Coordinates of C-alpha atoms and ligand atoms in Angstrom, one line a residue:
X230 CA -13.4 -30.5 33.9
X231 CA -14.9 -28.6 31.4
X232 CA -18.6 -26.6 32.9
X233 CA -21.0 -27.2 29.7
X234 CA -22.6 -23.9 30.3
X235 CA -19.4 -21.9 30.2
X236 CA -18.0 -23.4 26.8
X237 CA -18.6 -21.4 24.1
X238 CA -20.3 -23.3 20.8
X239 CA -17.4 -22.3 18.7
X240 CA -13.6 -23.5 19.0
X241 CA -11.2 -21.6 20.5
X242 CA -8.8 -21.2 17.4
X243 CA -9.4 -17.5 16.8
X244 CA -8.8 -14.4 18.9
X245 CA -11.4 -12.3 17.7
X246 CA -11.9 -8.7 18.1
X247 CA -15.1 -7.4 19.7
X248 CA -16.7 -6.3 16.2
X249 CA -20.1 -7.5 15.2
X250 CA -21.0 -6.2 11.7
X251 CA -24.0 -6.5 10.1
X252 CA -24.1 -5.0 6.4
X253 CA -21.3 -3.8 4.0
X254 CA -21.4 -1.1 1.2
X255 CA -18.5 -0.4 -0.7
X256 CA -15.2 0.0 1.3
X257 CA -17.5 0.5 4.3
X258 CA -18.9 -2.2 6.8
X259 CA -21.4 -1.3 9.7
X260 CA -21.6 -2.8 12.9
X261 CA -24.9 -3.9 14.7
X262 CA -24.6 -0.5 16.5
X263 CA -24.8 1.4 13.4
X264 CA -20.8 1.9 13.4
X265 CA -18.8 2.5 10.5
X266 CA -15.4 1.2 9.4
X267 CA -13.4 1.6 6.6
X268 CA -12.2 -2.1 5.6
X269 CA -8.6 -2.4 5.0
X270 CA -9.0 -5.9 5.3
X271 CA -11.4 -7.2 2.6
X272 CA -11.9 -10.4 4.6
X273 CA -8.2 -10.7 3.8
X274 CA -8.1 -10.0 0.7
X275 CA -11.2 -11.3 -0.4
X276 CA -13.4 -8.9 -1.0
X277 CA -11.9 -7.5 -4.0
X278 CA -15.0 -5.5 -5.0
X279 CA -15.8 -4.5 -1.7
X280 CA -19.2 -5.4 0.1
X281 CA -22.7 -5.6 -2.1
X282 CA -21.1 -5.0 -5.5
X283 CA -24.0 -3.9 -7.7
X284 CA -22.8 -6.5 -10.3
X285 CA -22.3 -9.5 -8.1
X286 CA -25.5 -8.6 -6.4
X287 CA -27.5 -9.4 -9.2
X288 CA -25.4 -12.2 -10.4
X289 CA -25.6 -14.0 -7.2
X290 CA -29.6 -13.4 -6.9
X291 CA -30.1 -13.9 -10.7
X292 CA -28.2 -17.4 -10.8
X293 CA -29.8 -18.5 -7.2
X294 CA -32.9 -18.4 -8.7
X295 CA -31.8 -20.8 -11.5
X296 CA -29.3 -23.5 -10.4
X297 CA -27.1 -23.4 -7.4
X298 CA -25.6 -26.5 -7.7
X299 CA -24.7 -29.5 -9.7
X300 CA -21.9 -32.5 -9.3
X301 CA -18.8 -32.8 -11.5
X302 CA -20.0 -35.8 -12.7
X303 CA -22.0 -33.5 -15.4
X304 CA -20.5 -30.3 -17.5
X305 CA -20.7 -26.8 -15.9
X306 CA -20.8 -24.5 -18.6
X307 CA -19.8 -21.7 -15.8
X308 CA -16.4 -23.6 -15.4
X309 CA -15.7 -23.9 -19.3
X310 CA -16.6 -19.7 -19.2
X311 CA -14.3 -18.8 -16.1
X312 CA -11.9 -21.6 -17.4
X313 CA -11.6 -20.2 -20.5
X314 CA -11.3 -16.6 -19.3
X315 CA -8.5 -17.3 -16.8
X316 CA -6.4 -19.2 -19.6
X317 CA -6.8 -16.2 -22.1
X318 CA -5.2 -14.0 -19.6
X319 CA -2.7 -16.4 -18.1
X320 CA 0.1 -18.8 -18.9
X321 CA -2.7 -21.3 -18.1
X322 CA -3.8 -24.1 -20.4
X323 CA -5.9 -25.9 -17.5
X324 CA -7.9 -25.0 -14.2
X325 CA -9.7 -27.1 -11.7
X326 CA -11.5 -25.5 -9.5
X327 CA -11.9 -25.7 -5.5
X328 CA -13.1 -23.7 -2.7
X329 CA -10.4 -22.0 -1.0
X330 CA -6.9 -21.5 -1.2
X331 CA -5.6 -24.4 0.8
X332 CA -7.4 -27.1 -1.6
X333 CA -6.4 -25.1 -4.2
X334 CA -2.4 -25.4 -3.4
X335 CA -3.5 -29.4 -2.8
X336 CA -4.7 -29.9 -6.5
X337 CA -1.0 -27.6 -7.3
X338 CA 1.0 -30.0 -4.9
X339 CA -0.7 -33.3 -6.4
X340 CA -0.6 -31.8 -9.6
X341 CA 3.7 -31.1 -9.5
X342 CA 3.9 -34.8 -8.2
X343 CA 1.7 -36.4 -10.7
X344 CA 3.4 -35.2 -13.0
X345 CA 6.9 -36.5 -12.0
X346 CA 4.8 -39.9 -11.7
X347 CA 3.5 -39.9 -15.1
X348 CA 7.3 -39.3 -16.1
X349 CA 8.2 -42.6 -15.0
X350 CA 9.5 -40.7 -11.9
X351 CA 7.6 -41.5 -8.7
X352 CA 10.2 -41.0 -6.3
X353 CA 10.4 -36.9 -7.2
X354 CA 7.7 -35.7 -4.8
X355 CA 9.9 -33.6 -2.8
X356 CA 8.5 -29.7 -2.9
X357 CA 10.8 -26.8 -1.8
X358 CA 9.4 -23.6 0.1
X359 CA 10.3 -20.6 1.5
X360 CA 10.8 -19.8 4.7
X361 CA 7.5 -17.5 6.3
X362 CA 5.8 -18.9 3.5
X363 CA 1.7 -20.0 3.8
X364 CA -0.1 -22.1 2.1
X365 CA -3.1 -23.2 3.9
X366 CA -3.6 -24.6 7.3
X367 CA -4.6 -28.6 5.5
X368 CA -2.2 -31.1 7.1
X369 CA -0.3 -30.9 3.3
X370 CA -0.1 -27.0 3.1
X371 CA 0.8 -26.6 7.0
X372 CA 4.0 -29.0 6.2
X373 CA 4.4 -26.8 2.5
X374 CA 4.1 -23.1 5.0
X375 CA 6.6 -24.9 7.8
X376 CA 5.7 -22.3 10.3
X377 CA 6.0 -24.5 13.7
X378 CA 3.4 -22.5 15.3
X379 CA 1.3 -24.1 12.6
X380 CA 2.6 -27.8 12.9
X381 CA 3.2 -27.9 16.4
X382 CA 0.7 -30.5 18.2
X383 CA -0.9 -32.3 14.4
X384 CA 1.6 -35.4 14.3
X385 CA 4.4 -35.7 11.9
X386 CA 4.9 -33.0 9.6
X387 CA 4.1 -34.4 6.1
X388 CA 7.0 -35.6 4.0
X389 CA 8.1 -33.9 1.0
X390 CA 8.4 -30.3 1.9
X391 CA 12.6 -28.8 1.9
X392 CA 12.3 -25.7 3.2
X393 CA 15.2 -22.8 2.9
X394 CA 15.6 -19.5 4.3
X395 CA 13.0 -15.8 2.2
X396 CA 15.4 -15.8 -1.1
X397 CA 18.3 -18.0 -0.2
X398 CA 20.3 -18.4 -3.5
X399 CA 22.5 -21.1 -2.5
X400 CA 20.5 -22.7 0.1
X401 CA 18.1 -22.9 -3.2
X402 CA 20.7 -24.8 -5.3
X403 CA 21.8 -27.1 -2.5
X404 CA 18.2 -28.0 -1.4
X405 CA 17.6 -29.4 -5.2
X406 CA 17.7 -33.2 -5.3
X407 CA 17.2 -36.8 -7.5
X408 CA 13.9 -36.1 -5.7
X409 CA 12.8 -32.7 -6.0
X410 CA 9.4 -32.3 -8.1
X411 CA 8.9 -28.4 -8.1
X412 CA 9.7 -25.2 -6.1
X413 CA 6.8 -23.5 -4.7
X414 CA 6.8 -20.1 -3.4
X415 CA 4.2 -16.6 -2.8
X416 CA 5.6 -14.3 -5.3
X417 CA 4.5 -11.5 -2.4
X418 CA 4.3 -13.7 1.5
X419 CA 1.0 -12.1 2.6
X420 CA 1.0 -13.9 6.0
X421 CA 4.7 -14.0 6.0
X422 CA 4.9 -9.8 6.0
X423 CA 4.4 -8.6 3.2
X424 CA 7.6 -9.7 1.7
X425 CA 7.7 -10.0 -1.8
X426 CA 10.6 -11.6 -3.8
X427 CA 13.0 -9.7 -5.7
X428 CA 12.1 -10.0 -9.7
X429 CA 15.6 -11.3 -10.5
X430 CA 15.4 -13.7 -7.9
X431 CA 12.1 -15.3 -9.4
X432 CA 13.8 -14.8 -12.7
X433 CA 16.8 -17.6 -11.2
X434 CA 14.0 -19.6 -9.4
X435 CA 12.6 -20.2 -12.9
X436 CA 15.9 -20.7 -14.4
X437 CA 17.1 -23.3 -11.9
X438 CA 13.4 -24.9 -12.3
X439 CA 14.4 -25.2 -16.2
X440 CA 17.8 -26.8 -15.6
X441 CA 16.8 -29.2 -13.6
X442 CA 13.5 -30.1 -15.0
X443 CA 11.3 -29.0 -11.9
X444 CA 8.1 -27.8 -11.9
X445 CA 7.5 -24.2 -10.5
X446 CA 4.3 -22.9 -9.0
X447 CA 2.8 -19.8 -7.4
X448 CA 1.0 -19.3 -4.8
X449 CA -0.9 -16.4 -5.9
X450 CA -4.0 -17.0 -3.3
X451 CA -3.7 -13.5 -1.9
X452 CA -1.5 -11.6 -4.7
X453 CA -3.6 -12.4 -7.5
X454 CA -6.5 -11.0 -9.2
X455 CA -5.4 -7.8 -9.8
X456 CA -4.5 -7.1 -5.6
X457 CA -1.1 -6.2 -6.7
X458 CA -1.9 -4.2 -10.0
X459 CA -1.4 -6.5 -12.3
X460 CA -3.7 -9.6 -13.2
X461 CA -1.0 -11.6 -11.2
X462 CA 1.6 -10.7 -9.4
X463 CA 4.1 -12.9 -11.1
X464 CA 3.6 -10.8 -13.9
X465 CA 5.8 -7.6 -12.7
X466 CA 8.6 -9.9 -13.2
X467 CA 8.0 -11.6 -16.7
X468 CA 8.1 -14.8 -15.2
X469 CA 5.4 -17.5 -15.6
X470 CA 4.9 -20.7 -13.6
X471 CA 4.1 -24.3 -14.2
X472 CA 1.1 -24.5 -11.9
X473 CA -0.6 -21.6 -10.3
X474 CA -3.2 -22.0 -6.9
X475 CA -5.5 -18.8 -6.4
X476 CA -8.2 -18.2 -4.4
X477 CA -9.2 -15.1 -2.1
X478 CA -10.1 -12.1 -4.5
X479 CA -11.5 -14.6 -7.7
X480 CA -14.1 -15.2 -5.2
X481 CA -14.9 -11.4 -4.3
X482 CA -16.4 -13.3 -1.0
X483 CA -17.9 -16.1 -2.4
X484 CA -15.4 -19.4 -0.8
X485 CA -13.6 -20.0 -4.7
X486 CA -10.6 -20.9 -5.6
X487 CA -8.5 -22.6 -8.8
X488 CA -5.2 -24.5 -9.6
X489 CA -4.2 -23.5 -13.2
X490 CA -1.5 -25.3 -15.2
X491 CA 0.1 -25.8 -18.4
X492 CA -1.3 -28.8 -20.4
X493 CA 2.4 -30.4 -19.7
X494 CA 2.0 -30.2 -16.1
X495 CA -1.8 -31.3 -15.5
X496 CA -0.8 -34.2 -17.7
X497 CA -0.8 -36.5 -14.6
X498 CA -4.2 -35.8 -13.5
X499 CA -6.4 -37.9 -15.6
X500 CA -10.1 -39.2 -14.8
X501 CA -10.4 -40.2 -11.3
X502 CA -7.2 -38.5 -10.2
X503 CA -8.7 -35.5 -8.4
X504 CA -11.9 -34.7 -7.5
X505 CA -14.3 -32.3 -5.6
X506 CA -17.7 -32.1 -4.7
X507 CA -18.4 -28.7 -4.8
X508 CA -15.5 -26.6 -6.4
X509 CA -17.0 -25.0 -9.1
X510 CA -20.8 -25.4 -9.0
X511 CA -23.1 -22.7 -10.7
X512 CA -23.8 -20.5 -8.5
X513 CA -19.7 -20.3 -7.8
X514 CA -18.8 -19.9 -11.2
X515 CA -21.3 -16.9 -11.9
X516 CA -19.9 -15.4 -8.9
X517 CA -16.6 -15.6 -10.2
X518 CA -17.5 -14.4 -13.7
X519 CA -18.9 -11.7 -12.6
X520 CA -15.8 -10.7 -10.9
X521 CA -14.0 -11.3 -13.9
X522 CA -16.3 -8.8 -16.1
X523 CA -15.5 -6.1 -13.6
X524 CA -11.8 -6.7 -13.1
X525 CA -10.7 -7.6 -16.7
X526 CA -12.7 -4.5 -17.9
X527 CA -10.1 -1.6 -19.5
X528 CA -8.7 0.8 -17.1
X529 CA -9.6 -1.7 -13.9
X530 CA -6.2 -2.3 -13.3
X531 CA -5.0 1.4 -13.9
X532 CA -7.2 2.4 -10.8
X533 CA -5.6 0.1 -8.6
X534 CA -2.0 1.0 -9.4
X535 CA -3.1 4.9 -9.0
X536 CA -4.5 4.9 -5.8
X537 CA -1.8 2.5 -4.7
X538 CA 0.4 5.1 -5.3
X539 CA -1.7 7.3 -3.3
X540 CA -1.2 4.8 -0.5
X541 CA 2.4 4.5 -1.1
X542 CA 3.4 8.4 -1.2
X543 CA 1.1 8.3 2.2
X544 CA 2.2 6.0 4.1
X545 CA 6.0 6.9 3.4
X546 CA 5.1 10.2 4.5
X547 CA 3.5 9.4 7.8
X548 CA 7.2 7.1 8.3
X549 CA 8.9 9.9 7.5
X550 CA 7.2 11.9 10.6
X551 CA 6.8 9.0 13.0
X552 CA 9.9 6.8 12.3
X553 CA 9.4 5.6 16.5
X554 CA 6.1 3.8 15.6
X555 CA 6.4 2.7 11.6
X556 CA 9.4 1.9 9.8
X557 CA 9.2 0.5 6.4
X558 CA 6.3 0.0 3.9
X559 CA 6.2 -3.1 1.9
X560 CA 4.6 -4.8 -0.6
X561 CA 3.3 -4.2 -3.8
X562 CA 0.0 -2.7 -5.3
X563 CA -3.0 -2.9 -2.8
X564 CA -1.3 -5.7 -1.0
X565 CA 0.3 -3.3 1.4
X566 CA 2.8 -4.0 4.8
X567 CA 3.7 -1.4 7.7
X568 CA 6.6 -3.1 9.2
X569 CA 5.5 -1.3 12.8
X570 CA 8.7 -0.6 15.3
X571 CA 5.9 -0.7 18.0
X572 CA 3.9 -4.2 18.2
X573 CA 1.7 -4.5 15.4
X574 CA -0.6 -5.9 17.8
X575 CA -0.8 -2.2 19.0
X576 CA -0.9 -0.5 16.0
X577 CA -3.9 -2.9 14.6
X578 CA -5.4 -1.8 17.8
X579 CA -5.2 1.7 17.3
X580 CA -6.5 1.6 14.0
X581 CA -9.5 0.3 15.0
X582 CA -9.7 2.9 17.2
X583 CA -10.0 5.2 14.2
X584 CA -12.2 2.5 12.5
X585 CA -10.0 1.6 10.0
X586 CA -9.8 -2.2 9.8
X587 CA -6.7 -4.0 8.9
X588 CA -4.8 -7.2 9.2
X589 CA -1.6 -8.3 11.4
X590 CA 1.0 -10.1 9.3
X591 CA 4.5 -11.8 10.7
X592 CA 7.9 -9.9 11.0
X593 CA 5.4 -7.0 13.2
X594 CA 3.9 -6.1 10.1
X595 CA 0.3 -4.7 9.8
X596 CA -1.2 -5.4 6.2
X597 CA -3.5 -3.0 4.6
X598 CA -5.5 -4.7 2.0
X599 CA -7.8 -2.0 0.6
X600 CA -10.6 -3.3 -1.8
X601 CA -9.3 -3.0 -5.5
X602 CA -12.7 -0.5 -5.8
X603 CA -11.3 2.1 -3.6
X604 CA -11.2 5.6 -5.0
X605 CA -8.3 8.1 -4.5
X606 CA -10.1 10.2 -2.1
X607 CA -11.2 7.0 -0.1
X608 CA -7.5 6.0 0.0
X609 CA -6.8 10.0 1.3
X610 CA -9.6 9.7 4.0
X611 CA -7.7 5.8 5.1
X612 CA -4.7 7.8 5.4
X613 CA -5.4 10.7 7.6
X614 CA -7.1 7.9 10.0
X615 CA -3.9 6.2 9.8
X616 CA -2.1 8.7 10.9
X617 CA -3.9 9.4 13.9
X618 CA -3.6 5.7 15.3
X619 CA 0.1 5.8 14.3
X620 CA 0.8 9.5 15.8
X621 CA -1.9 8.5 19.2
X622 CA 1.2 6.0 19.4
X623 CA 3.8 7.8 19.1
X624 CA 2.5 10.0 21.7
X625 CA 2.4 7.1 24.2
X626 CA 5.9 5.8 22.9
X627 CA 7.8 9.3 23.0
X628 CA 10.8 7.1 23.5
X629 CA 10.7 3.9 21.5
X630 CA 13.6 3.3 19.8
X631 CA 14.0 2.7 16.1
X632 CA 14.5 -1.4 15.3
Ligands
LIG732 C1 -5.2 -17.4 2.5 C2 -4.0 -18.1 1.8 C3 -4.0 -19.5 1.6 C4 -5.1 -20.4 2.2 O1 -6.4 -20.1 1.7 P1 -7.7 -20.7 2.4 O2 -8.8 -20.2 1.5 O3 -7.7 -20.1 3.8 O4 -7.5 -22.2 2.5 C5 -3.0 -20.1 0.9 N1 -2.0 -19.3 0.5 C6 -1.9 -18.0 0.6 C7 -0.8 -17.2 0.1 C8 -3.0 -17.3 1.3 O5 -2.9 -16.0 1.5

């Protein structure tokens, strides 16, 4: 029997770490002690301009003062703006937009099937994924991610999702069917470890999509918006998808996210198809405009791909000296995987102990997600803290073998 005065009012379903912070500023957040850490994390990903951007500051307070929100059952001349904007710079011809990344990747998903629908072709609603793929944790995107950890215990897994093994060529081909509808897949798996698919491999992924008249989309919730320096990831490979879901970083903190399309593939989703009460209300859509101004601004981009390189020369360094606690670094841009030979659990562990935050990832990975405003010499500072949590471990691992 459960003692009402020892539950605790939230649910159980995070393990949190013993930090309590109470303001941010820049790449910095302080505790309610007055502690600083350097975030690494960005509220995965999220923060893209770091904490109390100057610009979103006064956006935020200048449109809360105006109109917060509105229904989609008027026009939101925020959503035509940021609408417009992401279209100019994508493949896109539509957007709808949500809030968060999981509702995002359900417009995509209804979107891919509406379409086969609106083709006389209802009986293609069958989506393949990747293996260590994530999508969302919505009882749709848990069966689209097919991590068991994530279905276990929620009923039947949801029909329509094929999953085959992280860049499977032939398991690819021989998973397309009479009933496929679209191939979905993260151009870089954030939660998966930092794996990112090879640029031919997404080169054949759009090929076979062609050939066989499926729809492809990315999940670029966590590699978009300039995390991976480039607007979107899926760009590095001169590719472009059918449907897109984003999220995380759009947002810079604010809960927003978007499924863009091409006009052929949101032709399914007419009036009274879709619908959400808040995705993209006015206070949401100046938010997200704002972030737009600063990251689509000349040179933006350029500073993230330099100071990734910072980050990269780093990091390979400090592997290069402790090859018993770090073995591989992974990714691309600011979306950044140690693939840890010790637990990553221990490695995230020590780096708080240097106040450097971070994020745990599958395969024992550790992701670094570093704002996209971080300077060079805040990247050098993140890297001599790194290598004190990685070299305090291998002190206390002298004989930990590499994996
Ligand atoms: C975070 C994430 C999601 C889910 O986003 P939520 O806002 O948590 O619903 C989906 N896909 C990817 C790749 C993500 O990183």
């Amino acid at each position: 029997m459960t003692d009402a005065k020892t539950v605790k009012p939230l649910y159980d379903t995070y393990n949190r770490a013993a930090l309590r912070f109470e303001r941010g500023d820049g790449i910095w957040l302080v505790t309610e002690d007055g502690e600083r850490y350097l975030d690494f994390a960005a509220g995965i990903a999220v923060n893209s301009l770091g904490h109390s951007h100057p610009h979103l500051v006064e956006t935020l307070k200048a449109q809360a003062e105006k109109l917060w929100h509105v229904s989609n059952i008027y026009q939101v001349p925020g959503q035509e703006k940021l609408a417009q904007r992401l279209i100019d710079n994508t493949f896109a011809d539509k957007v709808f937009f949500t809030n968060s990344g999981a509702e995002a990747l359900e417009c995509a998903i209804k979107t891919a099937r509406r379409y086969h629908y609106a083709n006389g072709h209802p009986e293609r609603f069958h989506i393949i994924t990747f293996e260590g793929a994530f999508h969302g944790r919505t009882i749709a995107t848990i069966a689209a991610g097919g991590q068991a950890k994530y279905l276990e215990g929620f009923g039947p897994k949801a029909p329509g999702f094929d999953q085959v093994p992280f860049g499977d060529e032939a398991a690819l081909r021989a998973a397309i069917t009479p009933e496929t509808a679209a191939i979905l897949l993260e151009p870089v798996q954030g939660e998966g470890g930092l794996r990112a698919f090879p640029d031919d491999f997404l080169r054949l992924v759009r090929r076979l999509c062609d050939e066989n008249g499926l729809l492809l989309i990315f999940d670029e919730v966590q590699s978009g918006v300039g995390r991976t320096g480039r607007f979107f990831a899926h760009e590095w490979a001169g590719v472009t998808p059918d449907i897109m879901a984003i999220a995380k970083g759009i947002g810079g903190g604010f809960p927003l996210g978007a499924c863009l399309a091409t006009a052929e593939a949101a032709k399914g989703m007419v009036a009274g198809t879709h619908g959400s009460t808040y995705g993209g209300n006015p206070l949401a859509m100046a938010v997200g405009n704002a972030v737009l101004d600063v990251v689509l601004e000349e040179g933006f981009l350029d500073n993230v791909n330099a100071v990734a390189l910072v980050f990269k020369q780093g990091l390979a360094s400090i592997i290069d000296r402790y090859p018993n606690v770090v073995s591989e670094v992974r990714g691309r841009g600011l979306l950044i995987g140690l693939k840890c030979v010790v637990p990553n659990t221990s490695l995230v562990q020590a780096l708080y102990d240097e106040h450097v935050l971070c994020v745990g990832a599958g395969d024992n990975v550790v992701r670094l997600l570093p704002p996209l405003i971080t300077t060079p010499e805040e990247a050098r500072e993140g890297l001599k803290r790194i290598e004190a949590a990685v070299e305090r471990l291998a002190i206390a691992n002298p004989t930990s073998k590499t994996a």
